[in-house]
Amino acid sequence: MEQKELEEFSEKKDNLMKFFKDFLAKESLFKNKEVLQIKYIPDSIIHRSKQIENLASILAPALRREKPSNLFCYGKTGSGKTLCTIHTLNKLQTIAKEKQISLKTAYLNCKLKKIADTEYRVVAQLAGAIGTEVPITGLPTGEVYNIFLKKLDEKKQIIIIVLDEIDQLVNKIGDGVLYTLTRINPELKNAQVTLVGISNDVRFIENVDPRVKSSLGEEEIIFPPYNALELREILQSRAKLAFREGVITEGVLEKCSAYAALEHGDARRAIELLRVAGEIAEREHSLRIEEKHIDIAEAKIERLRILEIIETQPKQSQLVMCAILLILENKEGRIETGEVFEKYTELCKKQGTNILTQRRVSDLISELDTLGLINAKVISKGRYGRTREIYLTISKDILDKVKETLKKHLY
DNA sequence: AGGTATTCACATGAAACTATTCTCTGAGTTAGG
DNA sequence: TAACTCAGAGAATAGTTTCATGTGAATACCTGT
């Protein structure tokens, strides 16, 4: 984010010096911007005391050198799962240190590509977390397990492993790793391992090996989404720390939380919205954040999100998107798979790219649908067959930007 | 009129294929003893 | 001689293709009144 801003700034090179001077001279709206960062962990977490209590009581036996039960947390994005878990673990860790209990925690976000998305990498990361670095590549997976186990079992200790976004991991590489991890304890003489799984997807646990399921799901904690009121209070507490007094005008927080409440009560989004709104207000030399800034911020975030998605799509997918846009240029309303495929073929020929089969294009279209760029619904037109009805969900004012990015990436 | 059959235009699944990336082994290299 | 590096074989993976089968309802076709 910061980088992009800087780039934008650099366009006005002539008065750059002046700008920076002004920037320093001016008082920032922010008192402490860090508070609005996603990774920030507040000292007190509101509206989650029940879950934290629950977490604490499940994990507390670690302080008596007993193995806590395995634990599974689920709730939608931005419902505080990760936050609460890390918070609780931090506290636990602090006390353990005071009492000289050997307790280690390892947090692993399985979503991160190239870091923890294969069996090898997961185990390597875990080994890293408990203090043995393992080469990034070159060893047999089994060997890494052995190193890991050996290090684990070195002394009497409790180890709590947190696997965040565990559903992504299982989707990608199956539940083999989980199975091994849940069965790790009998192999250890000294150490004991507790697993904490965090997942966005409630149904995820259903499609997992029943043995893993019963073992991992010894305890479950559910994180319901925040409602607008709770979001508002969360925002309030953060805003108090983040902004100077009087910066926030009436109704701003309400609006922010209302926006986020629409998105299944995603607190992360609400906070990001507030931060971006703050940045926008600041750049406008406004002395306070007003409701309109929230609207602008919302549009900006949405735009960035869409552009980011489009940019990171593979070429073929971009081509399909391009085809859809081109068709819609000369035609209002809805279009069908067949048309898209035709246009897509044409585009490919023009570009000299190889043409994918209709089968694949059909899949690509439904992928674009899941990404939220288009809306593709299967409908039956009776005698005239079955197809997907496609229309855009992107608002018109970003469309030009989208086309621009597509062009840039395709030529 | 009412009911059944057909038919369209893809959707959806499964399996097979392919190119790329990862994992793993062993030969070769290096450095320290 | 132990530790390290690195090329290349083999395995795993992601992205596709091929082949096969499925789908929902507008229309065509009957059927008996």
PDB file of N, CA and C in Angstrom, chain A residues 232-286:
ATOM      1  N   ARG A 232     -18.783  -1.850  15.537  1.00  0.00           N
ATOM      2  CA  ARG A 232     -18.632  -0.433  15.840  1.00  0.00           C
ATOM      3  C   ARG A 232     -17.789  -0.247  17.093  1.00  0.00           C
ATOM      4  N   GLU A 233     -18.063  -1.075  18.086  1.00  0.00           N
ATOM      5  CA  GLU A 233     -17.309  -0.931  19.334  1.00  0.00           C
ATOM      6  C   GLU A 233     -15.848  -1.309  19.136  1.00  0.00           C
ATOM      7  N   ILE A 234     -15.631  -2.317  18.320  1.00  0.00           N
ATOM      8  CA  ILE A 234     -14.249  -2.697  18.036  1.00  0.00           C
ATOM      9  C   ILE A 234     -13.529  -1.551  17.354  1.00  0.00           C
ATOM     10  N   LEU A 235     -14.198  -0.996  16.357  1.00  0.00           N
ATOM     11  CA  LEU A 235     -13.611   0.126  15.630  1.00  0.00           C
ATOM     12  C   LEU A 235     -13.327   1.281  16.576  1.00  0.00           C
ATOM     13  N   GLN A 236     -14.286   1.517  17.459  1.00  0.00           N
ATOM     14  CA  GLN A 236     -14.148   2.617  18.396  1.00  0.00           C
ATOM     15  C   GLN A 236     -12.877   2.463  19.227  1.00  0.00           C
ATOM     16  N   SER A 237     -12.692   1.239  19.721  1.00  0.00           N
ATOM     17  CA  SER A 237     -11.538   1.046  20.594  1.00  0.00           C
ATOM     18  C   SER A 237     -10.236   1.203  19.820  1.00  0.00           C
ATOM     19  N   ARG A 238     -10.252   0.765  18.574  1.00  0.00           N
ATOM     20  CA  ARG A 238      -9.033   0.910  17.790  1.00  0.00           C
ATOM     21  C   ARG A 238      -8.825   2.366  17.377  1.00  0.00           C
ATOM     22  N   ALA A 239      -9.922   2.994  16.988  1.00  0.00           N
ATOM     23  CA  ALA A 239      -9.828   4.372  16.511  1.00  0.00           C
ATOM     24  C   ALA A 239      -9.280   5.282  17.596  1.00  0.00           C
ATOM     25  N   LYS A 240      -9.652   4.976  18.810  1.00  0.00           N
ATOM     26  CA  LYS A 240      -9.196   5.776  19.941  1.00  0.00           C
ATOM     27  C   LYS A 240      -7.674   5.781  20.012  1.00  0.00           C
ATOM     28  N   LEU A 241      -7.109   4.624  19.747  1.00  0.00           N
ATOM     29  CA  LEU A 241      -5.655   4.512  19.806  1.00  0.00           C
ATOM     30  C   LEU A 241      -4.999   5.039  18.541  1.00  0.00           C
ATOM     31  N   ALA A 242      -5.706   4.885  17.433  1.00  0.00           N
ATOM     32  CA  ALA A 242      -5.056   5.150  16.154  1.00  0.00           C
ATOM     33  C   ALA A 242      -5.082   6.629  15.766  1.00  0.00           C
ATOM     34  N   PHE A 243      -6.173   7.293  16.073  1.00  0.00           N
ATOM     35  CA  PHE A 243      -6.313   8.673  15.596  1.00  0.00           C
ATOM     36  C   PHE A 243      -6.207   9.678  16.739  1.00  0.00           C
ATOM     37  N   ARG A 244      -5.908  10.919  16.337  1.00  0.00           N
ATOM     38  CA  ARG A 244      -5.946  11.997  17.330  1.00  0.00           C
ATOM     39  C   ARG A 244      -7.395  12.267  17.692  1.00  0.00           C
ATOM     40  N   GLU A 245      -7.553  12.995  18.759  1.00  0.00           N
ATOM     41  CA  GLU A 245      -8.915  13.258  19.208  1.00  0.00           C
ATOM     42  C   GLU A 245      -9.639  14.181  18.237  1.00  0.00           C
ATOM     43  N   GLY A 246     -10.893  13.930  18.046  1.00  0.00           N
ATOM     44  CA  GLY A 246     -11.695  14.821  17.216  1.00  0.00           C
ATOM     45  C   GLY A 246     -11.549  14.607  15.717  1.00  0.00           C
ATOM     46  N   VAL A 247     -10.761  13.637  15.356  1.00  0.00           N
ATOM     47  CA  VAL A 247     -10.543  13.397  13.930  1.00  0.00           C
ATOM     48  C   VAL A 247     -11.747  12.713  13.303  1.00  0.00           C
ATOM     49  N   ILE A 248     -12.349  11.868  14.104  1.00  0.00           N
ATOM     50  CA  ILE A 248     -13.462  11.100  13.586  1.00  0.00           C
ATOM     51  C   ILE A 248     -14.775  11.826  13.778  1.00  0.00           C
ATOM     52  N   THR A 249     -15.490  12.006  12.698  1.00  0.00           N
ATOM     53  CA  THR A 249     -16.758  12.713  12.827  1.00  0.00           C
ATOM     54  C   THR A 249     -17.889  11.732  13.070  1.00  0.00           C
ATOM     55  N   GLU A 250     -18.966  12.302  13.446  1.00  0.00           N
ATOM     56  CA  GLU A 250     -20.173  11.530  13.736  1.00  0.00           C
ATOM     57  C   GLU A 250     -20.528  10.607  12.572  1.00  0.00           C
ATOM     58  N   GLY A 251     -20.878   9.405  12.869  1.00  0.00           N
ATOM     59  CA  GLY A 251     -21.407   8.538  11.815  1.00  0.00           C
ATOM     60  C   GLY A 251     -20.360   7.777  11.024  1.00  0.00           C
ATOM     61  N   VAL A 252     -19.114   8.153  11.176  1.00  0.00           N
ATOM     62  CA  VAL A 252     -18.076   7.492  10.403  1.00  0.00           C
ATOM     63  C   VAL A 252     -17.932   6.028  10.801  1.00  0.00           C
ATOM     64  N   LEU A 253     -17.843   5.814  12.089  1.00  0.00           N
ATOM     65  CA  LEU A 253     -17.670   4.440  12.550  1.00  0.00           C
ATOM     66  C   LEU A 253     -18.893   3.597  12.227  1.00  0.00           C
ATOM     67  N   GLU A 254     -20.052   4.225  12.345  1.00  0.00           N
ATOM     68  CA  GLU A 254     -21.288   3.504  12.022  1.00  0.00           C
ATOM     69  C   GLU A 254     -21.234   3.023  10.577  1.00  0.00           C
ATOM     70  N   LYS A 255     -20.859   3.939   9.727  1.00  0.00           N
ATOM     71  CA  LYS A 255     -20.832   3.628   8.313  1.00  0.00           C
ATOM     72  C   LYS A 255     -19.833   2.498   8.024  1.00  0.00           C
ATOM     73  N   CYS A 256     -18.690   2.655   8.631  1.00  0.00           N
ATOM     74  CA  CYS A 256     -17.635   1.655   8.473  1.00  0.00           C
ATOM     75  C   CYS A 256     -18.133   0.268   8.880  1.00  0.00           C
ATOM     76  N   SER A 257     -18.731   0.221  10.042  1.00  0.00           N
ATOM     77  CA  SER A 257     -19.157  -1.086  10.536  1.00  0.00           C
ATOM     78  C   SER A 257     -20.324  -1.616   9.725  1.00  0.00           C
ATOM     79  N   ALA A 258     -21.145  -0.693   9.215  1.00  0.00           N
ATOM     80  CA  ALA A 258     -22.262  -1.141   8.387  1.00  0.00           C
ATOM     81  C   ALA A 258     -21.751  -1.803   7.107  1.00  0.00           C
ATOM     82  N   TYR A 259     -20.765  -1.176   6.508  1.00  0.00           N
ATOM     83  CA  TYR A 259     -20.158  -1.760   5.311  1.00  0.00           C
ATOM     84  C   TYR A 259     -19.629  -3.163   5.594  1.00  0.00           C
ATOM     85  N   ALA A 260     -18.904  -3.271   6.704  1.00  0.00           N
ATOM     86  CA  ALA A 260     -18.281  -4.550   7.019  1.00  0.00           C
ATOM     87  C   ALA A 260     -19.304  -5.588   7.444  1.00  0.00           C
ATOM     88  N   ALA A 261     -20.368  -5.126   8.074  1.00  0.00           N
ATOM     89  CA  ALA A 261     -21.390  -6.067   8.526  1.00  0.00           C
ATOM     90  C   ALA A 261     -22.064  -6.720   7.324  1.00  0.00           C
ATOM     91  N   LEU A 262     -22.121  -5.982   6.248  1.00  0.00           N
ATOM     92  CA  LEU A 262     -22.676  -6.563   5.027  1.00  0.00           C
ATOM     93  C   LEU A 262     -21.846  -7.741   4.576  1.00  0.00           C
ATOM     94  N   GLU A 263     -20.532  -7.603   4.782  1.00  0.00           N
ATOM     95  CA  GLU A 263     -19.620  -8.680   4.409  1.00  0.00           C
ATOM     96  C   GLU A 263     -19.469  -9.636   5.591  1.00  0.00           C
ATOM     97  N   HIS A 264     -20.520 -10.294   5.958  1.00  0.00           N
ATOM     98  CA  HIS A 264     -20.532 -11.241   7.068  1.00  0.00           C
ATOM     99  C   HIS A 264     -19.697 -10.816   8.276  1.00  0.00           C
ATOM    100  N   GLY A 265     -19.769  -9.537   8.619  1.00  0.00           N
ATOM    101  CA  GLY A 265     -19.127  -9.077   9.854  1.00  0.00           C
ATOM    102  C   GLY A 265     -17.640  -9.267   9.918  1.00  0.00           C
ATOM    103  N   ASP A 266     -16.996  -8.902   8.840  1.00  0.00           N
ATOM    104  CA  ASP A 266     -15.555  -9.069   8.764  1.00  0.00           C
ATOM    105  C   ASP A 266     -14.858  -7.871   9.410  1.00  0.00           C
ATOM    106  N   ALA A 267     -14.308  -8.116  10.584  1.00  0.00           N
ATOM    107  CA  ALA A 267     -13.684  -7.015  11.325  1.00  0.00           C
ATOM    108  C   ALA A 267     -12.429  -6.528  10.625  1.00  0.00           C
ATOM    109  N   ARG A 268     -11.758  -7.449   9.984  1.00  0.00           N
ATOM    110  CA  ARG A 268     -10.523  -7.075   9.312  1.00  0.00           C
ATOM    111  C   ARG A 268     -10.802  -6.015   8.246  1.00  0.00           C
ATOM    112  N   ARG A 269     -11.896  -6.255   7.517  1.00  0.00           N
ATOM    113  CA  ARG A 269     -12.269  -5.305   6.474  1.00  0.00           C
ATOM    114  C   ARG A 269     -12.647  -3.966   7.071  1.00  0.00           C
ATOM    115  N   ALA A 270     -13.382  -4.018   8.160  1.00  0.00           N
ATOM    116  CA  ALA A 270     -13.825  -2.780   8.792  1.00  0.00           C
ATOM    117  C   ALA A 270     -12.620  -1.938   9.177  1.00  0.00           C
ATOM    118  N   ILE A 271     -11.628  -2.596   9.732  1.00  0.00           N
ATOM    119  CA  ILE A 271     -10.450  -1.868  10.188  1.00  0.00           C
ATOM    120  C   ILE A 271      -9.652  -1.328   9.004  1.00  0.00           C
ATOM    121  N   GLU A 272      -9.559  -2.144   7.978  1.00  0.00           N
ATOM    122  CA  GLU A 272      -8.840  -1.685   6.795  1.00  0.00           C
ATOM    123  C   GLU A 272      -9.545  -0.472   6.188  1.00  0.00           C
ATOM    124  N   LEU A 273     -10.843  -0.569   6.162  1.00  0.00           N
ATOM    125  CA  LEU A 273     -11.647   0.527   5.617  1.00  0.00           C
ATOM    126  C   LEU A 273     -11.354   1.816   6.357  1.00  0.00           C
ATOM    127  N   LEU A 274     -11.311   1.711   7.649  1.00  0.00           N
ATOM    128  CA  LEU A 274     -11.078   2.890   8.472  1.00  0.00           C
ATOM    129  C   LEU A 274      -9.681   3.454   8.200  1.00  0.00           C
ATOM    130  N   ARG A 275      -8.741   2.563   8.073  1.00  0.00           N
ATOM    131  CA  ARG A 275      -7.365   3.011   7.847  1.00  0.00           C
ATOM    132  C   ARG A 275      -7.244   3.732   6.499  1.00  0.00           C
ATOM    133  N   VAL A 276      -7.795   3.101   5.471  1.00  0.00           N
ATOM    134  CA  VAL A 276      -7.706   3.705   4.147  1.00  0.00           C
ATOM    135  C   VAL A 276      -8.438   5.031   4.122  1.00  0.00           C
ATOM    136  N   ALA A 277      -9.589   5.075   4.772  1.00  0.00           N
ATOM    137  CA  ALA A 277     -10.336   6.337   4.836  1.00  0.00           C
ATOM    138  C   ALA A 277      -9.472   7.402   5.493  1.00  0.00           C
ATOM    139  N   GLY A 278      -8.774   7.024   6.526  1.00  0.00           N
ATOM    140  CA  GLY A 278      -7.883   7.952   7.210  1.00  0.00           C
ATOM    141  C   GLY A 278      -6.809   8.461   6.282  1.00  0.00           C
ATOM    142  N   GLU A 279      -6.244   7.549   5.529  1.00  0.00           N
ATOM    143  CA  GLU A 279      -5.178   7.941   4.605  1.00  0.00           C
ATOM    144  C   GLU A 279      -5.695   8.901   3.543  1.00  0.00           C
ATOM    145  N   ILE A 280      -6.891   8.598   3.067  1.00  0.00           N
ATOM    146  CA  ILE A 280      -7.469   9.464   2.046  1.00  0.00           C
ATOM    147  C   ILE A 280      -7.733  10.855   2.600  1.00  0.00           C
ATOM    148  N   ALA A 281      -8.310  10.884   3.778  1.00  0.00           N
ATOM    149  CA  ALA A 281      -8.612  12.171   4.403  1.00  0.00           C
ATOM    150  C   ALA A 281      -7.333  12.964   4.593  1.00  0.00           C
ATOM    151  N   GLU A 282      -6.314  12.276   5.010  1.00  0.00           N
ATOM    152  CA  GLU A 282      -5.050  12.956   5.259  1.00  0.00           C
ATOM    153  C   GLU A 282      -4.491  13.558   3.972  1.00  0.00           C
ATOM    154  N   ARG A 283      -4.603  12.777   2.909  1.00  0.00           N
ATOM    155  CA  ARG A 283      -4.055  13.258   1.661  1.00  0.00           C
ATOM    156  C   ARG A 283      -4.846  14.436   1.114  1.00  0.00           C
ATOM    157  N   GLU A 284      -6.099  14.462   1.500  1.00  0.00           N
ATOM    158  CA  GLU A 284      -6.938  15.582   1.057  1.00  0.00           C
ATOM    159  C   GLU A 284      -6.743  16.807   1.926  1.00  0.00           C
ATOM    160  N   HIS A 285      -5.828  16.695   2.857  1.00  0.00           N
ATOM    161  CA  HIS A 285      -5.576  17.760   3.827  1.00  0.00           C
ATOM    162  C   HIS A 285      -6.808  18.058   4.648  1.00  0.00           C
ATOM    163  N   SER A 286      -7.633  17.075   4.754  1.00  0.00           N
ATOM    164  CA  SER A 286      -8.814  17.259   5.578  1.00  0.00           C
ATOM    165  C   SER A 286      -8.399  17.119   7.032  1.00  0.00           C
TER     166      SER A 286
END
